[in-house]
Coordinates of C-alpha atoms in Angstrom, one line a residue:
Chain A
M1264 CA -26.4 -31.7 11.3
L1265 CA -23.9 -29.6 9.3
D1266 CA -26.3 -29.2 6.4
M1267 CA -29.1 -28.3 8.8
F1268 CA -27.1 -25.6 10.3
T1269 CA -25.9 -24.1 7.0
Q1270 CA -29.3 -24.4 5.3
N1271 CA -31.1 -22.4 8.0
I1272 CA -28.8 -19.5 7.8
N1273 CA -28.9 -16.7 5.2
P1274 CA -26.2 -17.6 2.7
Y1275 CA -25.1 -14.0 2.5
Y1276 CA -24.4 -13.9 6.3
L1277 CA -22.6 -17.2 5.9
Q1278 CA -20.4 -15.9 3.2
V1279 CA -19.5 -12.8 5.2
A1280 CA -18.7 -15.0 8.2
N1281 CA -16.5 -17.2 6.1
L1282 CA -14.6 -14.2 4.6
L1283 CA -14.3 -12.7 8.1
G1284 CA -12.6 -15.9 9.4
I1285 CA -10.2 -16.0 6.4
Y1286 CA -9.3 -12.3 7.0
I1287 CA -8.7 -13.0 10.7
I1288 CA -6.2 -15.7 9.8
L1289 CA -4.5 -13.4 7.2
A1290 CA -4.4 -10.5 9.7
L1291 CA -3.0 -12.6 12.5
G1292 CA -0.2 -13.7 10.2
L1293 CA 0.6 -10.1 9.2
N1294 CA 0.4 -9.1 12.9
L1295 CA 3.3 -11.5 13.7
I1296 CA 5.4 -9.8 11.0
T1297 CA 4.4 -6.1 11.4
G1298 CA 2.9 -6.0 14.8
V1299 CA 5.2 -8.2 16.8
T1300 CA 8.4 -8.1 14.9
G1301 CA 8.0 -4.6 13.6
Q1302 CA 8.8 -5.4 9.9
L1303 CA 6.8 -3.4 7.5
S1304 CA 5.3 -5.7 4.9
F1305 CA 3.1 -4.4 2.0
G1306 CA 3.0 -7.7 0.2
H1307 CA 0.9 -9.9 2.3
A1308 CA -1.7 -10.5 -0.4
A1309 CA 1.1 -11.9 -2.6
F1310 CA 1.6 -14.8 -0.1
M1311 CA -2.2 -15.2 0.0
S1312 CA -2.3 -15.5 -3.8
I1313 CA 0.5 -18.0 -3.8
G1314 CA -1.3 -20.2 -1.3
A1315 CA -4.6 -19.8 -3.1
Y1316 CA -3.3 -20.8 -6.6
T1317 CA -1.3 -23.6 -5.2
A1318 CA -4.2 -25.1 -3.2
A1319 CA -6.6 -24.5 -6.1
L1320 CA -4.4 -26.1 -8.7
L1321 CA -3.6 -29.1 -6.5
T1322 CA -7.3 -29.9 -6.0
L1323 CA -8.2 -29.1 -9.6
K1324 CA -5.4 -30.9 -11.5
M1325 CA -4.0 -33.4 -9.0
H1326 CA -7.3 -34.1 -7.1
L1327 CA -5.5 -33.9 -3.8
P1328 CA -7.7 -33.9 -0.7
F1329 CA -8.7 -30.5 0.6
A1330 CA -6.7 -30.6 3.8
L1331 CA -3.5 -31.6 2.0
S1332 CA -3.8 -28.9 -0.6
L1333 CA -4.5 -26.3 2.0
L1334 CA -1.3 -27.4 3.9
A1335 CA 0.6 -27.4 0.6
G1336 CA -0.6 -23.9 -0.2
G1337 CA 0.6 -22.7 3.2
C1338 CA 4.0 -24.5 2.8
V1339 CA 4.6 -23.0 -0.7
A1340 CA 3.8 -19.5 0.6
C1341 CA 6.1 -20.2 3.5
I1342 CA 9.0 -21.2 1.2
W1343 CA 8.5 -18.0 -0.8
G1344 CA 8.5 -16.1 2.5
V1345 CA 11.9 -17.5 3.3
L1346 CA 13.2 -16.8 -0.2
I1347 CA 12.0 -13.2 -0.1
G1348 CA 12.9 -12.8 3.6
F1349 CA 16.6 -13.6 3.4
P1350 CA 17.7 -11.0 0.9
T1351 CA 15.2 -8.3 1.7
L1352 CA 15.2 -8.4 5.5
R1353 CA 18.5 -6.7 5.4
L1354 CA 16.6 -3.6 4.5
T1355 CA 15.0 -1.7 7.3
G1356 CA 11.8 0.2 7.9
D1357 CA 10.1 1.8 4.9
Y1358 CA 12.6 0.3 2.4
L1359 CA 11.5 -3.2 3.4
G1360 CA 7.9 -2.2 3.0
I1361 CA 8.7 -0.9 -0.5
A1362 CA 10.6 -4.1 -1.5
T1363 CA 7.7 -6.3 -0.4
L1364 CA 5.3 -4.0 -2.3
G1365 CA 7.4 -4.6 -5.4
F1366 CA 7.4 -8.3 -4.7
G1367 CA 3.6 -8.3 -4.5
E1368 CA 3.3 -6.5 -7.8
I1369 CA 5.7 -8.9 -9.5
V1370 CA 3.7 -11.9 -8.3
L1371 CA 0.6 -10.2 -9.6
V1372 CA 2.1 -9.7 -13.0
V1373 CA 3.4 -13.3 -13.1
F1374 CA 0.0 -14.8 -12.2
T1375 CA -1.6 -12.6 -14.8
N1376 CA 0.7 -14.0 -17.5
L1377 CA 1.1 -17.6 -16.6
Q1378 CA -0.8 -20.3 -18.6
I1379 CA -1.6 -22.6 -15.8
T1380 CA -3.3 -20.0 -13.6
G1381 CA -5.7 -19.0 -16.4
G1382 CA -3.9 -15.6 -16.8
A1383 CA -6.0 -12.5 -16.6
I1384 CA -9.2 -14.4 -17.2
G1385 CA -8.7 -16.2 -13.9
L1386 CA -9.1 -19.8 -12.6
A1387 CA -12.6 -21.0 -12.4
G1388 CA -14.3 -24.3 -11.3
I1389 CA -12.5 -24.7 -8.1
P1390 CA -14.5 -27.1 -5.9
R1391 CA -16.2 -25.5 -2.9
Y1392 CA -14.7 -27.3 0.1
T1393 CA -14.5 -24.4 2.5
N1394 CA -17.3 -24.1 5.0
V1395 CA -17.8 -22.1 8.1
F1396 CA -16.7 -25.0 10.4
V1397 CA -13.3 -25.5 8.7
V1398 CA -12.7 -21.7 8.6
Y1399 CA -13.4 -21.2 12.3
L1400 CA -11.5 -24.4 13.3
L1401 CA -8.5 -22.9 11.5
V1402 CA -9.1 -19.5 13.1
A1403 CA -9.0 -21.2 16.5
I1404 CA -5.8 -23.0 15.6
T1405 CA -4.3 -19.8 14.3
V1406 CA -5.2 -17.8 17.5
Y1407 CA -3.8 -20.6 19.6
C1408 CA -0.5 -20.8 17.6
M1409 CA -0.2 -17.0 17.7
Y1410 CA -0.6 -16.9 21.5
R1411 CA 1.9 -19.7 21.9
I1412 CA 4.4 -17.9 19.6
Q1413 CA 4.0 -14.5 21.1
Y1414 CA 4.4 -15.5 24.7
S1415 CA 7.3 -17.9 24.1
R1416 CA 11.0 -17.2 24.2
F1417 CA 10.9 -16.8 20.4
G1418 CA 8.1 -14.3 20.6
R1419 CA 9.8 -12.2 23.2
A1420 CA 12.9 -12.1 21.0
L1421 CA 10.7 -10.8 18.2
L1422 CA 9.3 -8.1 20.4
A1423 CA 12.9 -7.2 21.4
I1424 CA 13.7 -6.8 17.6
R1425 CA 10.7 -4.5 17.2
E1426 CA 11.7 -2.3 20.1
D1427 CA 15.3 -2.0 19.2
E1428 CA 17.0 -4.1 16.7
I1429 CA 20.6 -3.1 17.5
A1430 CA 20.1 -3.7 21.2
A1431 CA 18.4 -7.1 20.5
A1432 CA 21.4 -8.1 18.3
A1433 CA 23.7 -7.0 21.1
M1434 CA 21.9 -9.3 23.5
G1435 CA 22.8 -12.2 21.3
I1436 CA 19.6 -12.5 19.2
N1437 CA 20.4 -13.5 15.6
T1438 CA 18.0 -10.9 14.3
T1439 CA 18.1 -12.0 10.6
I1440 CA 17.1 -15.6 11.4
Y1441 CA 14.4 -14.5 13.8
K1442 CA 13.0 -12.0 11.3
V1443 CA 13.0 -14.6 8.5
Q1444 CA 11.2 -17.1 10.7
A1445 CA 8.6 -14.6 11.6
F1446 CA 8.2 -13.7 8.0
A1447 CA 7.9 -17.4 7.0
I1448 CA 5.3 -18.1 9.7
G1449 CA 3.2 -15.1 8.6
A1450 CA 3.5 -16.2 5.0
F1451 CA 2.4 -19.7 5.9
F1452 CA -0.8 -18.5 7.5
A1453 CA -1.4 -16.2 4.5
G1454 CA -1.1 -19.2 2.2
L1455 CA -3.5 -21.2 4.4
A1456 CA -6.0 -18.4 4.2
G1457 CA -5.5 -18.1 0.5
G1458 CA -6.3 -21.8 0.1
L1459 CA -9.5 -21.3 2.1
Y1460 CA -10.4 -18.3 0.0
A1461 CA -9.9 -20.2 -3.3
H1462 CA -12.2 -23.0 -2.2
L1463 CA -14.8 -20.6 -0.9
L1464 CA -15.1 -18.3 -3.9
Q1465 CA -14.4 -21.2 -6.4
Y1466 CA -12.9 -18.6 -8.7
L1467 CA -9.5 -16.8 -8.6
N1468 CA -8.4 -13.7 -10.4
P1469 CA -4.9 -12.2 -10.0
N1470 CA -6.4 -8.8 -9.5
D1471 CA -8.0 -9.8 -6.3
F1472 CA -4.5 -9.9 -4.8
G1473 CA -3.2 -6.5 -5.7
F1474 CA -1.6 -4.1 -3.4
A1475 CA -5.1 -2.8 -2.4
R1476 CA -5.7 -6.2 -0.7
S1477 CA -2.3 -6.0 1.0
F1478 CA -3.2 -2.6 2.4
E1479 CA -6.6 -3.9 3.5
I1480 CA -4.9 -6.5 5.6
L1481 CA -2.5 -3.9 7.0
N1482 CA -5.4 -1.7 7.9
F1483 CA -6.9 -4.5 9.9
V1484 CA -3.7 -4.9 11.9
V1485 CA -3.0 -1.2 12.4
L1486 CA -6.5 -0.3 13.2
G1487 CA -6.8 -3.1 15.8
G1488 CA -3.5 -2.2 17.5
L1489 CA -0.1 -3.5 16.5
G1490 CA 1.1 -6.6 18.2
S1491 CA -2.3 -7.2 20.0
I1492 CA -4.0 -10.5 19.0
P1493 CA -7.5 -9.4 20.3
G1494 CA -6.9 -6.1 18.7
T1495 CA -6.1 -7.6 15.3
I1496 CA -9.3 -9.7 15.5
L1497 CA -11.4 -6.6 16.5
G1498 CA -9.8 -4.5 13.8
T1499 CA -10.6 -7.2 11.2
V1500 CA -14.2 -7.5 12.4
V1501 CA -14.8 -3.8 12.4
L1502 CA -13.3 -3.2 8.9
T1503 CA -14.8 -6.3 7.3
L1504 CA -18.3 -5.6 8.6
A1505 CA -18.3 -1.8 8.1
P1506 CA -18.5 -2.0 4.3
E1507 CA -21.2 -4.7 4.6
F1508 CA -23.3 -2.5 6.9
L1509 CA -22.7 0.4 4.6
R1510 CA -24.2 -1.4 1.6
F1511 CA -27.4 0.6 1.9
I1512 CA -25.6 3.7 0.7
A1513 CA -24.3 1.7 -2.3
E1514 CA -21.8 3.7 -4.3
Y1515 CA -20.8 6.0 -1.5
R1516 CA -19.8 3.1 0.7
M1517 CA -16.1 3.1 -0.1
M1518 CA -16.0 6.9 0.4
I1519 CA -17.3 6.4 3.9
Y1520 CA -14.8 3.6 4.4
G1521 CA -11.9 5.9 3.4
L1522 CA -13.1 8.5 5.8
L1523 CA -13.5 5.9 8.5
L1524 CA -9.8 5.0 8.2
V1525 CA -8.8 8.7 8.5
V1526 CA -11.1 9.4 11.4
M1527 CA -10.2 6.3 13.3
M1528 CA -6.5 7.0 12.9
I1529 CA -6.9 10.6 14.1
F1530 CA -8.8 9.5 17.3
R1531 CA -6.9 6.3 18.0
P1532 CA -3.5 6.5 16.3
N1533 CA -2.3 3.4 18.1
G1534 CA -5.3 1.3 17.1
L1535 CA -8.4 0.3 18.9
L1536 CA -6.6 -1.9 21.4
G1537 CA -3.1 -0.6 21.0
G1538 CA -1.3 -0.5 24.3
V1539 CA -4.2 -2.3 26.0
D1540 CA -3.2 -5.5 27.7
L1541 CA -6.5 -7.4 27.8
S1542 CA -5.4 -10.0 30.4
R1543 CA -4.5 -7.1 32.7
V1544 CA -7.9 -5.5 32.2
I1545 CA -9.6 -8.7 33.0
K1546 CA -7.5 -9.2 36.1
R1547 CA -8.2 -5.7 37.3
Y1548 CA -11.9 -6.2 36.7
R1549 CA -11.8 -9.5 38.7
S1550 CA -9.9 -8.1 41.6
K1551 CA -12.3 -5.1 41.8
R1552 CA -15.2 -7.6 41.9
L1553 CA -13.5 -9.6 44.6
E1554 CA -12.9 -6.5 46.6
R1555 CA -16.5 -5.5 46.4
A1556 CA -17.6 -9.1 47.3
S1557 CA -15.3 -9.1 50.3
A1558 CA -16.4 -5.7 51.4
R1559 CA -20.0 -6.9 51.3
S1560 CA -19.3 -10.0 53.3
I1561 CA -17.5 -7.9 55.9
S1562 CA -20.3 -5.3 56.2
S1563 CA -22.9 -8.1 56.4
S1564 CA -21.1 -10.0 59.1
Chain B
M226 CA 15.0 2.2 -33.4
F227 CA 17.0 2.4 -30.2
W228 CA 17.0 6.2 -30.3
Q229 CA 13.3 6.3 -31.0
Q230 CA 12.6 4.1 -28.0
L231 CA 14.9 6.3 -25.9
I232 CA 12.8 9.4 -26.8
N233 CA 9.6 7.5 -26.0
G234 CA 11.1 6.4 -22.7
L235 CA 12.3 9.8 -21.9
T236 CA 8.8 11.2 -22.4
L237 CA 7.2 8.6 -20.2
G238 CA 10.0 9.0 -17.7
A239 CA 9.5 12.7 -17.5
T240 CA 5.9 12.2 -16.3
Y241 CA 7.0 9.6 -13.8
A242 CA 9.6 12.1 -12.5
L243 CA 7.0 14.8 -12.1
I244 CA 4.9 12.6 -9.9
A245 CA 8.0 11.1 -8.1
L246 CA 9.1 14.6 -7.0
G247 CA 6.0 14.9 -4.8
Y248 CA 6.7 11.6 -3.1
T249 CA 10.3 12.4 -2.5
M250 CA 9.8 15.9 -1.1
V251 CA 7.1 14.8 1.3
Y252 CA 9.1 11.8 2.4
G253 CA 12.2 13.9 2.8
I254 CA 10.5 16.2 5.3
I255 CA 8.0 14.1 7.3
Q256 CA 9.0 10.5 6.4
L257 CA 5.5 9.8 5.2
I258 CA 4.8 7.7 2.1
N259 CA 2.0 9.7 0.8
F260 CA -0.1 7.0 -0.8
A261 CA -2.8 9.6 -1.8
H262 CA -0.3 11.3 -4.2
G263 CA -1.3 9.1 -7.1
E264 CA -4.9 10.2 -6.6
I265 CA -3.9 13.9 -6.7
F266 CA -2.3 13.1 -10.0
M267 CA -5.6 11.5 -11.2
V268 CA -7.7 14.5 -10.0
G269 CA -5.3 16.8 -11.9
A270 CA -6.0 14.8 -15.1
F271 CA -9.8 15.1 -14.6
V272 CA -9.6 18.8 -13.8
G273 CA -7.6 19.2 -17.1
V274 CA -10.3 17.4 -19.1
L275 CA -13.1 19.5 -17.4
A276 CA -11.3 22.7 -18.1
I277 CA -10.8 21.9 -21.7
T278 CA -14.3 20.6 -22.4
I279 CA -16.3 23.0 -20.3
L280 CA -14.3 26.2 -20.2
K281 CA -12.9 25.6 -23.7
V282 CA -9.4 26.8 -22.6
N283 CA -6.2 25.7 -24.2
I284 CA -4.0 23.0 -22.7
F285 CA -1.7 25.3 -20.8
V286 CA -4.5 27.2 -19.0
A287 CA -6.1 23.8 -18.3
M288 CA -2.8 22.6 -16.8
F289 CA -2.6 25.8 -14.7
L290 CA -6.2 25.3 -13.4
A291 CA -5.4 21.7 -12.6
M292 CA -2.4 22.8 -10.6
L293 CA -4.4 25.3 -8.6
V294 CA -7.1 22.8 -7.7
C295 CA -4.6 20.1 -6.8
M296 CA -2.5 22.4 -4.7
A297 CA -5.6 23.2 -2.7
L298 CA -6.5 19.5 -2.5
G299 CA -3.0 18.5 -1.4
V300 CA -2.8 21.1 1.3
T301 CA -6.3 20.3 2.6
A302 CA -5.5 16.6 2.8
E303 CA -2.4 17.3 4.7
R304 CA -4.2 19.6 7.1
I305 CA -7.1 17.2 7.8
A306 CA -5.6 13.7 7.5
Y307 CA -1.8 14.0 8.2
R308 CA -1.2 16.9 10.5
P309 CA -3.1 15.6 13.5
L310 CA -1.0 12.4 13.3
R311 CA 2.4 14.0 13.0
R312 CA 3.6 12.9 16.4
S313 CA 2.2 9.4 16.4
D314 CA 3.5 6.1 15.2
R315 CA 4.7 5.9 11.6
L316 CA 2.0 3.6 10.5
A317 CA -0.9 5.8 11.5
P318 CA -0.4 8.5 8.9
L319 CA 0.2 5.8 6.3
I320 CA -3.2 4.3 7.0
S321 CA -4.7 7.7 7.0
A322 CA -3.1 8.4 3.5
I323 CA -4.6 5.1 2.3
G324 CA -8.0 6.3 3.6
V325 CA -7.6 9.6 1.7
S326 CA -6.7 7.7 -1.5
I327 CA -9.7 5.4 -1.3
F328 CA -11.9 8.4 -0.6
L329 CA -10.7 10.3 -3.7
Q330 CA -10.9 7.2 -5.9
T331 CA -14.4 6.5 -5.0
L332 CA -15.4 10.2 -5.1
M333 CA -14.2 10.4 -8.7
T334 CA -15.8 7.0 -9.6
V335 CA -19.2 8.3 -8.3
I336 CA -18.9 11.5 -10.2
F337 CA -17.5 10.3 -13.5
G338 CA -18.2 6.5 -13.6
P339 CA -15.4 3.9 -13.7
Q340 CA -15.0 3.8 -17.4
P341 CA -12.2 5.8 -19.1
Q342 CA -13.0 9.2 -20.5
A343 CA -11.4 10.4 -23.7
F344 CA -9.0 13.3 -23.3
P345 CA -10.1 16.0 -25.9
Q346 CA -7.8 16.4 -28.8
V347 CA -6.2 19.7 -28.0
V348 CA -2.8 19.4 -29.7
E349 CA -2.9 18.5 -33.4
D350 CA -0.9 15.5 -34.4
A351 CA 2.3 16.5 -36.0
L352 CA 5.5 14.5 -36.3
Y353 CA 8.9 16.1 -36.5
K354 CA 11.9 14.3 -37.9
L355 CA 15.1 14.7 -35.9
G356 CA 17.7 12.7 -37.8
P357 CA 16.7 9.0 -37.3
V358 CA 13.9 9.7 -34.8
Q359 CA 10.4 11.0 -34.9
V360 CA 9.1 13.2 -32.2
S361 CA 5.4 14.1 -31.9
R362 CA 4.2 17.5 -30.9
V363 CA 2.7 16.0 -27.7
Q364 CA 6.1 14.6 -26.8
I365 CA 7.7 17.9 -27.3
I366 CA 5.2 19.6 -25.1
I367 CA 5.6 17.0 -22.4
L368 CA 9.4 17.3 -22.4
V369 CA 9.4 21.1 -22.5
V370 CA 6.8 21.5 -19.7
A371 CA 8.5 18.8 -17.5
S372 CA 11.9 20.4 -17.9
F373 CA 10.5 23.8 -17.3
L374 CA 8.8 22.7 -14.0
M375 CA 11.8 20.8 -12.8
V376 CA 14.2 23.7 -13.4
G377 CA 11.7 25.9 -11.6
L378 CA 11.6 23.5 -8.7
H379 CA 15.3 23.4 -8.6
L380 CA 15.5 27.2 -8.5
I381 CA 12.9 27.4 -5.7
V382 CA 14.6 24.8 -3.6
K383 CA 18.0 26.2 -4.1
Y384 CA 17.6 30.0 -4.0
V385 CA 14.2 31.0 -2.5
K386 CA 13.9 31.4 1.2
I387 CA 11.1 28.9 1.7
G388 CA 13.1 26.4 -0.4
K389 CA 16.0 26.8 1.9
A390 CA 13.6 26.2 4.8
M391 CA 12.5 23.0 3.1
R392 CA 16.0 21.8 2.9
A393 CA 16.6 22.7 6.5
A394 CA 13.5 20.8 7.6
S395 CA 14.4 17.7 5.6
E396 CA 17.9 17.8 7.2
D397 CA 16.6 17.9 10.7
Y398 CA 13.0 18.7 11.4
D399 CA 13.3 19.5 15.1
T400 CA 16.4 21.7 14.8
A401 CA 14.8 23.6 11.9
A402 CA 11.8 24.3 14.2
L403 CA 14.2 25.5 16.9
M404 CA 15.9 27.8 14.4
G405 CA 12.6 29.7 13.9
I406 CA 11.4 28.0 10.8
N407 CA 7.7 27.6 10.7
V408 CA 7.7 23.9 9.9
N409 CA 3.9 23.7 9.5
R410 CA 4.1 26.3 6.7
V411 CA 7.1 24.5 5.1
I412 CA 5.2 21.2 5.1
S413 CA 2.1 22.9 3.6
F414 CA 4.3 24.4 1.0
T415 CA 5.9 21.1 0.2
F416 CA 2.5 19.5 -0.3
A417 CA 1.4 22.4 -2.5
L418 CA 4.5 22.0 -4.7
G419 CA 4.3 18.3 -4.9
S420 CA 0.6 18.4 -5.8
L421 CA 1.2 21.0 -8.4
L422 CA 3.8 18.8 -10.1
A423 CA 1.5 15.8 -9.9
A424 CA -1.4 17.8 -11.5
A425 CA 0.8 18.8 -14.4
G426 CA 1.9 15.2 -14.7
G427 CA -1.8 14.1 -14.7
V428 CA -2.7 16.5 -17.6
L429 CA 0.4 15.5 -19.6
V430 CA -0.3 11.8 -19.2
G431 CA -4.0 12.2 -20.0
M432 CA -2.9 14.1 -23.2
Y433 CA -0.3 11.5 -24.1
F434 CA -2.5 8.4 -23.7
N435 CA -5.7 10.1 -24.6
S436 CA -7.7 8.8 -21.7
V437 CA -8.3 9.5 -18.0
F438 CA -10.0 7.2 -15.5
P439 CA -10.5 7.2 -11.7
L440 CA -8.0 4.4 -11.1
M441 CA -5.3 5.8 -13.2
G442 CA -3.5 7.1 -10.1
V443 CA -2.9 3.6 -8.7
Q444 CA -0.4 2.2 -11.2
A445 CA 1.2 5.5 -12.1
G446 CA 1.5 6.4 -8.4
L447 CA 3.1 3.1 -7.6
K448 CA 5.6 3.4 -10.4
A449 CA 6.4 7.0 -9.6
F450 CA 6.9 6.0 -6.0
C451 CA 9.3 3.3 -7.3
A452 CA 11.1 5.9 -9.2
A453 CA 11.5 8.0 -6.1
V454 CA 12.9 5.1 -4.1
L455 CA 15.1 4.0 -7.0
G456 CA 16.8 7.4 -7.2
G457 CA 17.0 7.6 -3.4
I458 CA 13.9 8.8 -1.6
G459 CA 14.3 12.3 -0.1
S460 CA 16.6 13.4 -2.9
I461 CA 15.1 15.7 -5.6
P462 CA 17.7 15.0 -8.3
G463 CA 17.3 11.3 -7.4
A464 CA 13.6 11.4 -8.2
M465 CA 14.2 13.0 -11.6
L466 CA 16.9 10.4 -12.4
G467 CA 14.8 7.5 -11.1
G468 CA 11.7 8.6 -13.1
I469 CA 13.6 8.9 -16.4
F470 CA 15.6 5.7 -15.7
L471 CA 12.3 3.8 -15.1
G472 CA 10.5 5.3 -18.1
I473 CA 13.4 4.3 -20.4
A474 CA 13.7 0.8 -18.8
E475 CA 10.0 0.2 -19.3
V476 CA 9.9 1.3 -22.9
L477 CA 13.0 -0.8 -23.7
G478 CA 11.4 -3.7 -21.9
I479 CA 8.3 -3.5 -24.2
A480 CA 10.5 -3.1 -27.3
A481 CA 12.4 -6.2 -26.3
G482 CA 9.2 -8.2 -26.3
Y483 CA 8.3 -8.3 -22.6
G484 CA 5.2 -6.1 -23.0
D485 CA 3.1 -8.5 -20.9
Y486 CA 5.5 -8.0 -18.0
K487 CA 5.9 -4.2 -18.4
D488 CA 4.4 -3.5 -15.0
A489 CA 6.9 -5.8 -13.4
V490 CA 10.0 -4.1 -14.9
A491 CA 9.8 -1.2 -12.5
F492 CA 9.5 -3.4 -9.5
T493 CA 12.1 -5.8 -10.4
L494 CA 14.6 -3.0 -11.0
L495 CA 13.5 -1.5 -7.7
I496 CA 14.2 -4.7 -5.7
L497 CA 17.6 -5.2 -7.5
V498 CA 18.7 -1.7 -6.8
L499 CA 17.5 -1.8 -3.2
L500 CA 19.5 -5.0 -2.6
F501 CA 22.7 -3.5 -3.8
R502 CA 22.2 0.1 -2.8
P503 CA 19.7 -0.1 0.1
T504 CA 19.0 3.7 0.0
G505 CA 18.7 4.1 -3.8
L506 CA 21.0 5.4 -6.5
L507 CA 21.5 8.9 -5.1
G508 CA 20.4 8.2 -1.5
R509 CA 22.6 8.8 1.5
P510 CA 23.3 5.8 3.8
V511 CA 21.0 5.6 6.8
Q512 CA 22.7 6.5 10.0
R513 CA 22.0 4.0 12.7
K514 CA 22.0 5.6 16.1
V515 CA 22.8 3.4 19.1

């Protein structure tokens, strides 16, 4: 059944769909850090690379099952999130962003020079375990987790930190612990996505995880609307599919992509769904329909 | 040996400092990390090559032309991509800057191709012995031009009216506007100055390493940005100090046998400095308002 489905679909579309799912997981993790908690992170790709290399090496060298290696990739990225989080989260605003940027570049250089990761040549021959069902199962789990986190007591504390850190601290929120936890969760999902990425492309190169990748993920989140889960997904879909649709103009495509970022920011600086509460929109739409229905029933009777 | 490395580091550091000044001035006034600044530097290097090969001018005229082109480019980018976003959330102009940077990178790749281009040999190789160290003519040109530009910048910021306006705007943007300073003009001027310095840096780096390529702005820009933060972002002497410090650290790192890790030196130093002095070496502590 699985084979039937995947064989009848254009492999190019399938690959794009897989990557899209992986990017959604990545972007939702960053959304928790930057969108919900308000901590600027320019090093999300570093956590992705840590997860990717961990998962790939575990299946390659230790022959661990796919699920376990994915989980291990997420956990190792999470541990690094905590290690980086504790010292650097004392920094605020742009300085935190800069420190995470530095961390990302250091990870890149380390992976380029390590023996076990294949250095600059990269790591090849990773078994292809990732398929579209695994990816979207994990997307669904991630979305569910993010909703549970964001609308819990913990999530509201994170929002409070984003709005005003000093006030949040004054209300008894241990801001450092909360920020580190958000950072760790975001890093975990980045690691998970990294593992999927490694087992999808079957080849890893440290240069795939440079700061350009980190900014790509940040673009998804900001373009969609900070702190909004549907927004983050929409932003990821738009920015992942745009370069694919633009393939017909070949070499000019990234130029258009750059312009697209500028134009979108000028017209919607808060992101596509920034400040839009989707549940409220749906509720309003429903109540209007109800009103119309009741008006009809009154007029007919 | 040590003194030789020090001179090499100073040369590299001077170019980092030239680029870092643009980051620091823009950040000081509008709190924007201008990620397109590295690309301005790259465009400057390309304009330098074109001027030398097509117009057959000497290196200084080429540098002057690169400065003019980049000034126009920097001011235009600000006008189109950053000014409409000045009152919005902090991240929006940042993403816009990334957009500009991707645009310029691809534009130059489409025009010139991704492979490095040789920088024409305009300065003859000549080594001068100064006691135990050897200094090449290229290095002397870099050091002299960089110091000349930095002194010029210092004089403008300190004594010229628009420089005073810049300092006022970086102190308090809104109050400066209330005092009758045309902040839009000040910001345009800041972008012009920063781009001019980056263009000079681009031509000097192209000449020093003998090659220019469309992605050269990425690493150089990141490192210069590190230098700006290291010295205390928003502070002009800080950017100069940070750049030179970083250049020397990098060259000493390579000399000590960590050449493979040379790109990590800057960032490791950056994180260490930020942990102990969260606003950089010469930065003022951030005031937290309650």
